[in-house]
Amino acid sequence: MKLAVIFPGIGYHTDKPLLYYSKKLAKQYDYEVIEVSYGGFPKDVKGSPEKMKEAFFSAMEQTTDLLKDVDFHAYDTLLFISKSVGTAVASAYARQQHLTTHNVFYTPVEASFEFMNQDGIVFTGTKDPWVELAIVEENCQNRGLPLFITQDGNHSLETGDALLDLEHMNEIMKQTRQYISRI
């Protein structure tokens, strides 16, 4: 049995493109899917380490409560698909629960790398205002995590050009599918 858990970002819920299509891919590969939902975050988190920490701890608390009845050990394979602050939550939760997971990390924030120590792939954009590209590149290299970079991509891996964004989304989902298919 295989389980995929989806960890959204702040304001980036599981029906937005990256997570929506990732869920569909997981289902295509016979994963049962659980979507984590959290909220109640402080306003103006970006640029405020204190508010980011508050959002992280709030999301961790909500995640722990939401997943408390899941028997992770009943599954042969665990796949965590996460976005933004969700990358920190997914990684910290796996560590806290002593779980071995495979991971798709979409646009991790800098604090996420403190917890990202398991198998996975990372996607980021060159114009992500939440984290410097050099920080993502260095951390991925140090952890042996394959990194896929969207040129001119923002924190949602979008450029503002709808057709170009669709091309990028297609490529991102191809890489995601390739990763999921190898697990």
PDB file of C-alpha atoms in Angstrom:
ATOM      1  CA  MET A   1       0.000   0.000   0.000  1.00  0.00           C
ATOM      2  CA  LYS A   2       1.147   3.516  -0.810  1.00  0.00           C
ATOM      3  CA  LEU A   3       0.215   6.803   0.817  1.00  0.00           C
ATOM      4  CA  ALA A   4       0.787  10.348  -0.430  1.00  0.00           C
ATOM      5  CA  VAL A   5       0.300  13.242   1.968  1.00  0.00           C
ATOM      6  CA  ILE A   6      -0.097  16.741   0.541  1.00  0.00           C
ATOM      7  CA  PHE A   7       1.227  19.680   2.610  1.00  0.00           C
ATOM      8  CA  PRO A   8       0.117  23.082   1.263  1.00  0.00           C
ATOM      9  CA  GLY A   9       1.740  26.454   1.726  1.00  0.00           C
ATOM     10  CA  ILE A  10       0.403  29.653   3.214  1.00  0.00           C
ATOM     11  CA  GLY A  11      -2.292  30.686   0.747  1.00  0.00           C
ATOM     12  CA  TYR A  12      -1.303  27.905  -1.667  1.00  0.00           C
ATOM     13  CA  HIS A  13      -3.969  25.268  -1.090  1.00  0.00           C
ATOM     14  CA  THR A  14      -4.132  21.781  -2.577  1.00  0.00           C
ATOM     15  CA  ASP A  15      -6.324  22.819  -5.506  1.00  0.00           C
ATOM     16  CA  LYS A  16      -3.728  25.182  -6.941  1.00  0.00           C
ATOM     17  CA  PRO A  17      -1.785  23.857  -9.952  1.00  0.00           C
ATOM     18  CA  LEU A  18       1.387  22.372  -8.430  1.00  0.00           C
ATOM     19  CA  LEU A  19      -0.450  20.407  -5.750  1.00  0.00           C
ATOM     20  CA  TYR A  20      -3.568  19.688  -7.818  1.00  0.00           C
ATOM     21  CA  TYR A  21      -1.628  17.961 -10.588  1.00  0.00           C
ATOM     22  CA  SER A  22       0.740  16.262  -8.165  1.00  0.00           C
ATOM     23  CA  LYS A  23      -2.262  14.711  -6.398  1.00  0.00           C
ATOM     24  CA  LYS A  24      -3.521  13.451  -9.743  1.00  0.00           C
ATOM     25  CA  LEU A  25      -0.132  11.921 -10.510  1.00  0.00           C
ATOM     26  CA  ALA A  26       0.008  10.223  -7.119  1.00  0.00           C
ATOM     27  CA  LYS A  27      -3.440   8.751  -7.707  1.00  0.00           C
ATOM     28  CA  GLN A  28      -2.348   7.535 -11.156  1.00  0.00           C
ATOM     29  CA  TYR A  29       0.424   5.592  -9.392  1.00  0.00           C
ATOM     30  CA  ASP A  30      -2.079   4.038  -6.953  1.00  0.00           C
ATOM     31  CA  TYR A  31      -1.345   6.207  -3.935  1.00  0.00           C
ATOM     32  CA  GLU A  32      -4.031   6.822  -1.391  1.00  0.00           C
ATOM     33  CA  VAL A  33      -4.014  10.599  -0.922  1.00  0.00           C
ATOM     34  CA  ILE A  34      -4.497  12.596   2.277  1.00  0.00           C
ATOM     35  CA  GLU A  35      -4.601  16.376   2.048  1.00  0.00           C
ATOM     36  CA  VAL A  36      -3.425  18.322   5.066  1.00  0.00           C
ATOM     37  CA  SER A  37      -5.289  21.560   5.628  1.00  0.00           C
ATOM     38  CA  TYR A  38      -4.193  24.294   7.970  1.00  0.00           C
ATOM     39  CA  GLY A  39      -4.827  27.966   8.432  1.00  0.00           C
ATOM     40  CA  GLY A  40      -5.115  30.785  10.915  1.00  0.00           C
ATOM     41  CA  PHE A  41      -1.680  32.108  10.010  1.00  0.00           C
ATOM     42  CA  PRO A  42      -0.515  35.587  10.964  1.00  0.00           C
ATOM     43  CA  LYS A  43      -0.663  38.296   8.294  1.00  0.00           C
ATOM     44  CA  ASP A  44       2.445  39.508   6.463  1.00  0.00           C
ATOM     45  CA  VAL A  45       4.561  36.426   7.118  1.00  0.00           C
ATOM     46  CA  LYS A  46       7.018  37.095   4.281  1.00  0.00           C
ATOM     47  CA  GLY A  47      10.081  38.894   5.586  1.00  0.00           C
ATOM     48  CA  SER A  48       9.253  38.295   9.238  1.00  0.00           C
ATOM     49  CA  PRO A  49      11.238  35.451  10.825  1.00  0.00           C
ATOM     50  CA  GLU A  50       9.026  35.653  13.931  1.00  0.00           C
ATOM     51  CA  LYS A  51       5.785  35.321  11.950  1.00  0.00           C
ATOM     52  CA  MET A  52       7.281  32.561   9.797  1.00  0.00           C
ATOM     53  CA  LYS A  53       8.201  30.626  12.939  1.00  0.00           C
ATOM     54  CA  GLU A  54       4.714  31.209  14.338  1.00  0.00           C
ATOM     55  CA  ALA A  55       3.152  29.963  11.082  1.00  0.00           C
ATOM     56  CA  PHE A  56       5.410  26.896  11.087  1.00  0.00           C
ATOM     57  CA  PHE A  57       4.552  25.900  14.662  1.00  0.00           C
ATOM     58  CA  SER A  58       0.854  26.491  14.030  1.00  0.00           C
ATOM     59  CA  ALA A  59       0.974  24.330  10.885  1.00  0.00           C
ATOM     60  CA  MET A  60       2.904  21.609  12.748  1.00  0.00           C
ATOM     61  CA  GLU A  61       0.337  21.556  15.541  1.00  0.00           C
ATOM     62  CA  GLN A  62      -2.559  21.388  13.082  1.00  0.00           C
ATOM     63  CA  THR A  63      -0.828  18.695  11.011  1.00  0.00           C
ATOM     64  CA  THR A  64      -0.111  16.540  14.053  1.00  0.00           C
ATOM     65  CA  ASP A  65      -3.758  16.780  15.054  1.00  0.00           C
ATOM     66  CA  LEU A  66      -5.061  16.074  11.526  1.00  0.00           C
ATOM     67  CA  LEU A  67      -2.825  13.031  11.036  1.00  0.00           C
ATOM     68  CA  LYS A  68      -3.022  11.593  14.550  1.00  0.00           C
ATOM     69  CA  ASP A  69      -5.161   8.615  13.459  1.00  0.00           C
ATOM     70  CA  VAL A  70      -3.130   7.695  10.375  1.00  0.00           C
ATOM     71  CA  ASP A  71      -1.240   4.410  10.759  1.00  0.00           C
ATOM     72  CA  PHE A  72       1.766   5.290   8.622  1.00  0.00           C
ATOM     73  CA  HIS A  73       3.380   1.929   9.330  1.00  0.00           C
ATOM     74  CA  ALA A  74       0.536   0.182   7.489  1.00  0.00           C
ATOM     75  CA  TYR A  75       1.954   1.580   4.229  1.00  0.00           C
ATOM     76  CA  ASP A  76       4.897   0.236   2.254  1.00  0.00           C
ATOM     77  CA  THR A  77       5.640   3.610   0.672  1.00  0.00           C
ATOM     78  CA  LEU A  78       5.165   7.148   1.962  1.00  0.00           C
ATOM     79  CA  LEU A  79       5.277  10.114  -0.399  1.00  0.00           C
ATOM     80  CA  PHE A  80       5.107  13.650   0.980  1.00  0.00           C
ATOM     81  CA  ILE A  81       4.304  16.367  -1.555  1.00  0.00           C
ATOM     82  CA  SER A  82       4.786  19.840  -0.123  1.00  0.00           C
ATOM     83  CA  LYS A  83       4.780  23.512  -1.040  1.00  0.00           C
ATOM     84  CA  SER A  84       6.549  26.476   0.611  1.00  0.00           C
ATOM     85  CA  VAL A  85       6.179  26.359   4.413  1.00  0.00           C
ATOM     86  CA  GLY A  86       4.629  22.927   3.831  1.00  0.00           C
ATOM     87  CA  THR A  87       8.115  21.675   2.884  1.00  0.00           C
ATOM     88  CA  ALA A  88       9.318  22.512   6.397  1.00  0.00           C
ATOM     89  CA  VAL A  89       6.188  21.019   7.964  1.00  0.00           C
ATOM     90  CA  ALA A  90       6.410  17.785   5.933  1.00  0.00           C
ATOM     91  CA  SER A  91      10.089  17.315   6.726  1.00  0.00           C
ATOM     92  CA  ALA A  92       9.765  18.181  10.406  1.00  0.00           C
ATOM     93  CA  TYR A  93       6.700  15.971  10.760  1.00  0.00           C
ATOM     94  CA  ALA A  94       8.491  13.006   9.169  1.00  0.00           C
ATOM     95  CA  ARG A  95      11.401  13.518  11.559  1.00  0.00           C
ATOM     96  CA  GLN A  96       9.120  13.921  14.574  1.00  0.00           C
ATOM     97  CA  GLN A  97       7.192  10.736  13.708  1.00  0.00           C
ATOM     98  CA  HIS A  98      10.324   8.767  12.685  1.00  0.00           C
ATOM     99  CA  LEU A  99       8.970   8.168   9.176  1.00  0.00           C
ATOM    100  CA  THR A 100      10.948   7.337   6.068  1.00  0.00           C
ATOM    101  CA  THR A 101       9.467   9.356   3.227  1.00  0.00           C
ATOM    102  CA  HIS A 102      10.023  10.215  -0.401  1.00  0.00           C
ATOM    103  CA  ASN A 103       9.479  13.899  -1.063  1.00  0.00           C
ATOM    104  CA  VAL A 104       8.511  16.372  -3.730  1.00  0.00           C
ATOM    105  CA  PHE A 105       9.470  19.810  -2.414  1.00  0.00           C
ATOM    106  CA  TYR A 106       7.936  22.735  -4.297  1.00  0.00           C
ATOM    107  CA  THR A 107       9.520  26.127  -3.567  1.00  0.00           C
ATOM    108  CA  PRO A 108      10.974  25.414  -0.124  1.00  0.00           C
ATOM    109  CA  VAL A 109      11.613  28.332   2.173  1.00  0.00           C
ATOM    110  CA  GLU A 110      15.059  28.707   3.705  1.00  0.00           C
ATOM    111  CA  ALA A 111      13.987  27.304   7.088  1.00  0.00           C
ATOM    112  CA  SER A 112      12.858  24.086   5.388  1.00  0.00           C
ATOM    113  CA  PHE A 113      16.430  22.984   4.818  1.00  0.00           C
ATOM    114  CA  GLU A 114      16.909  22.567   8.550  1.00  0.00           C
ATOM    115  CA  PHE A 115      14.601  19.533   8.328  1.00  0.00           C
ATOM    116  CA  MET A 116      15.024  18.267   4.750  1.00  0.00           C
ATOM    117  CA  ASN A 117      17.171  15.173   5.238  1.00  0.00           C
ATOM    118  CA  GLN A 118      15.343  12.462   3.283  1.00  0.00           C
ATOM    119  CA  ASP A 119      15.057  11.418  -0.350  1.00  0.00           C
ATOM    120  CA  GLY A 120      13.383  13.923  -2.619  1.00  0.00           C
ATOM    121  CA  ILE A 121      13.449  16.416  -5.458  1.00  0.00           C
ATOM    122  CA  VAL A 122      13.226  20.200  -5.231  1.00  0.00           C
ATOM    123  CA  PHE A 123      11.652  22.809  -7.494  1.00  0.00           C
ATOM    124  CA  THR A 124      12.312  26.552  -7.237  1.00  0.00           C
ATOM    125  CA  GLY A 125      12.219  29.668  -9.375  1.00  0.00           C
ATOM    126  CA  THR A 126      14.886  32.240 -10.139  1.00  0.00           C
ATOM    127  CA  LYS A 127      12.593  35.066  -8.982  1.00  0.00           C
ATOM    128  CA  ASP A 128      11.187  33.528  -5.815  1.00  0.00           C
ATOM    129  CA  PRO A 129      10.916  36.451  -3.372  1.00  0.00           C
ATOM    130  CA  TRP A 130      10.727  34.082  -0.366  1.00  0.00           C
ATOM    131  CA  VAL A 131      14.221  32.602  -0.754  1.00  0.00           C
ATOM    132  CA  GLU A 132      17.442  33.366  -2.602  1.00  0.00           C
ATOM    133  CA  LEU A 133      18.266  30.950  -5.408  1.00  0.00           C
ATOM    134  CA  ALA A 134      21.856  30.561  -4.163  1.00  0.00           C
ATOM    135  CA  ILE A 135      20.585  29.317  -0.779  1.00  0.00           C
ATOM    136  CA  VAL A 136      18.385  26.697  -2.443  1.00  0.00           C
ATOM    137  CA  GLU A 137      21.187  25.613  -4.786  1.00  0.00           C
ATOM    138  CA  GLU A 138      23.736  25.279  -1.965  1.00  0.00           C
ATOM    139  CA  ASN A 139      21.390  23.362   0.313  1.00  0.00           C
ATOM    140  CA  CYS A 140      20.273  21.001  -2.436  1.00  0.00           C
ATOM    141  CA  GLN A 141      23.888  20.328  -3.405  1.00  0.00           C
ATOM    142  CA  ASN A 142      24.869  19.689   0.224  1.00  0.00           C
ATOM    143  CA  ARG A 143      21.963  17.258   0.667  1.00  0.00           C
ATOM    144  CA  GLY A 144      22.236  15.537  -2.708  1.00  0.00           C
ATOM    145  CA  LEU A 145      18.741  16.657  -3.708  1.00  0.00           C
ATOM    146  CA  PRO A 146      18.081  17.090  -7.435  1.00  0.00           C
ATOM    147  CA  LEU A 147      17.014  20.683  -8.116  1.00  0.00           C
ATOM    148  CA  PHE A 148      14.816  21.880 -10.973  1.00  0.00           C
ATOM    149  CA  ILE A 149      14.836  25.629 -11.575  1.00  0.00           C
ATOM    150  CA  THR A 150      12.106  27.559 -13.371  1.00  0.00           C
ATOM    151  CA  GLN A 151      13.626  30.552 -15.134  1.00  0.00           C
ATOM    152  CA  ASP A 152      11.878  33.760 -13.993  1.00  0.00           C
ATOM    153  CA  GLY A 153       9.575  31.649 -11.800  1.00  0.00           C
ATOM    154  CA  ASN A 154       8.126  33.218  -8.672  1.00  0.00           C
ATOM    155  CA  HIS A 155       7.091  31.429  -5.466  1.00  0.00           C
ATOM    156  CA  SER A 156       4.327  29.651  -7.411  1.00  0.00           C
ATOM    157  CA  LEU A 157       6.803  28.870 -10.217  1.00  0.00           C
ATOM    158  CA  GLU A 158       4.902  31.260 -12.474  1.00  0.00           C
ATOM    159  CA  THR A 159       6.250  34.034 -14.694  1.00  0.00           C
ATOM    160  CA  GLY A 160       3.118  35.993 -15.536  1.00  0.00           C
ATOM    161  CA  ASP A 161       3.023  34.638 -19.109  1.00  0.00           C
ATOM    162  CA  ALA A 162       0.110  32.171 -19.041  1.00  0.00           C
ATOM    163  CA  LEU A 163       1.236  30.014 -21.975  1.00  0.00           C
ATOM    164  CA  LEU A 164       4.838  29.910 -20.778  1.00  0.00           C
ATOM    165  CA  ASP A 165       3.588  29.012 -17.301  1.00  0.00           C
ATOM    166  CA  LEU A 166       1.648  26.091 -18.796  1.00  0.00           C
ATOM    167  CA  GLU A 167       4.802  24.901 -20.570  1.00  0.00           C
ATOM    168  CA  HIS A 168       6.721  25.129 -17.288  1.00  0.00           C
ATOM    169  CA  MET A 169       3.931  23.309 -15.424  1.00  0.00           C
ATOM    170  CA  ASN A 170       4.068  20.523 -17.997  1.00  0.00           C
ATOM    171  CA  GLU A 171       7.820  20.140 -17.478  1.00  0.00           C
ATOM    172  CA  ILE A 172       7.504  20.291 -13.682  1.00  0.00           C
ATOM    173  CA  MET A 173       4.831  17.578 -13.747  1.00  0.00           C
ATOM    174  CA  LYS A 174       6.962  15.425 -16.071  1.00  0.00           C
ATOM    175  CA  GLN A 175       9.819  15.606 -13.554  1.00  0.00           C
ATOM    176  CA  THR A 176       7.403  14.943 -10.692  1.00  0.00           C
ATOM    177  CA  ARG A 177       5.923  11.947 -12.521  1.00  0.00           C
ATOM    178  CA  GLN A 178       9.378  10.580 -13.279  1.00  0.00           C
ATOM    179  CA  TYR A 179      10.306  10.823  -9.603  1.00  0.00           C
ATOM    180  CA  ILE A 180       7.065   9.217  -8.399  1.00  0.00           C
ATOM    181  CA  SER A 181       7.346   6.417 -10.959  1.00  0.00           C
ATOM    182  CA  ARG A 182      10.830   5.475  -9.672  1.00  0.00           C
ATOM    183  CA  ILE A 183       9.782   5.098  -6.035  1.00  0.00           C
TER     184      ILE A 183
END
